Amino acid sequence: MASLDASKAFDRVNHFKLYTSLIKRNAPTAILNVVINWYSKMNVIVRWNNSLSAMLRVISGVRQGGVLSPYADVLFINNIVTKNVECHIGHTCMAGMMYDDVCR
């Protein structure tokens, strides 16, 4: 039995891997273009007291509260699970089970 705590998965989704996963799953070009356009232009500015940082480019994480974010999270986690969870006892494959609370 194995356990994976993916409680910070929303924060760690790599944008490039997300695009690659969508391409491998034959996502419609229109959807792919929207996702790439949406995430490739993600920037943040940090405010500390009365000072502002320079603009920083965000290269990982999905937008919390975004309509597509739970799907992006599931797609990303699914790639991890399907590659790494498989157990054979004799000639019987014991499938992996997973639960992801995407309704945060």
C-alpha positions as semicolon CSV with decimal commas, in nm:
position;residue;x (nm);y (nm);z (nm)
1;M;0,000;0,000;0,000
2;A;0,124;0,349;-0,077
3;S;0,004;0,692;0,021
4;L;0,067;1,025;-0,149
5;D;-0,018;1,357;0,014
6;A;-0,094;1,589;-0,274
7;S;-0,240;1,866;-0,059
8;K;-0,032;2,131;-0,235
9;A;-0,084;1,989;-0,583
10;F;-0,263;2,304;-0,703
11;D;0,054;2,502;-0,625
12;R;0,293;2,262;-0,794
13;V;0,141;2,188;-1,133
14;N;0,418;2,264;-1,384
15;H;0,270;2,464;-1,673
16;F;0,484;2,302;-1,943
17;K;0,389;1,952;-1,822
18;L;0,024;2,058;-1,816
19;Y;0,046;2,167;-2,182
20;T;0,223;1,842;-2,272
21;S;-0,044;1,636;-2,093
22;L;-0,320;1,816;-2,281
23;I;-0,143;1,755;-2,613
24;K;-0,095;1,383;-2,534
25;R;-0,467;1,354;-2,454
26;N;-0,559;1,515;-2,787
27;A;-0,724;1,819;-2,630
28;P;-0,897;2,042;-2,885
29;T;-0,664;2,309;-3,022
30;A;-0,897;2,587;-2,906
31;I;-0,884;2,462;-2,545
32;L;-0,507;2,414;-2,562
33;N;-0,461;2,770;-2,694
34;V;-0,676;2,915;-2,414
35;V;-0,487;2,725;-2,143
36;I;-0,144;2,818;-2,286
37;N;-0,246;3,181;-2,328
38;W;-0,395;3,193;-1,978
39;Y;-0,101;3,039;-1,793
40;S;0,189;3,176;-2,000
41;K;0,091;3,532;-1,906
42;M;0,066;3,468;-1,531
43;N;0,272;3,719;-1,332
44;V;0,272;3,837;-0,972
45;I;0,394;4,136;-0,777
46;V;0,471;4,098;-0,408
47;R;0,366;4,374;-0,173
48;W;0,558;4,410;0,154
49;N;0,439;4,697;0,371
50;N;0,451;4,995;0,131
51;S;0,699;4,840;-0,115
52;L;0,631;4,648;-0,435
53;S;0,862;4,391;-0,592
54;A;0,948;4,364;-0,957
55;M;0,704;4,156;-1,165
56;L;0,773;3,783;-1,133
57;R;0,671;3,519;-1,388
58;V;0,473;3,225;-1,248
59;I;0,577;2,891;-1,401
60;S;0,384;2,649;-1,181
61;G;0,053;2,627;-1,005
62;V;-0,301;2,655;-1,128
63;R;-0,535;2,945;-1,059
64;Q;-0,724;2,872;-0,740
65;G;-1,094;2,922;-0,795
66;G;-1,056;2,896;-1,174
67;V;-1,310;2,679;-1,354
68;L;-1,038;2,477;-1,528
69;S;-0,815;2,437;-1,221
70;P;-0,970;2,117;-1,079
71;Y;-0,947;1,953;-1,422
72;A;-0,584;2,061;-1,462
73;D;-0,508;1,925;-1,114
74;V;-0,673;1,590;-1,190
75;L;-0,499;1,564;-1,528
76;F;-0,160;1,634;-1,370
77;I;-0,211;1,392;-1,077
78;N;-0,352;1,126;-1,313
79;N;-0,021;1,125;-1,502
80;I;0,164;1,049;-1,179
81;V;-0,074;0,774;-1,071
82;T;-0,099;0,595;-1,405
83;K;0,279;0,580;-1,438
84;N;0,363;0,475;-1,085
85;V;0,076;0,278;-0,933
86;E;0,052;-0,081;-1,039
87;C;0,090;-0,391;-0,832
88;H;0,091;-0,752;-0,947
89;I;0,030;-1,042;-0,713
90;G;0,110;-1,349;-0,916
91;H;-0,060;-1,285;-1,251
92;T;-0,330;-1,062;-1,101
93;C;-0,303;-0,687;-1,145
94;M;-0,421;-0,496;-0,840
95;A;-0,542;-0,161;-0,970
96;G;-0,456;0,159;-0,787
97;M;-0,719;0,368;-0,615
98;M;-0,705;0,742;-0,578
99;Y;-0,905;1,014;-0,412
100;D;-0,848;1,383;-0,483
101;D;-1,054;1,650;-0,312
102;V;-1,083;1,893;-0,604
103;C;-1,378;2,077;-0,449
104;R;-1,166;2,289;-0,218
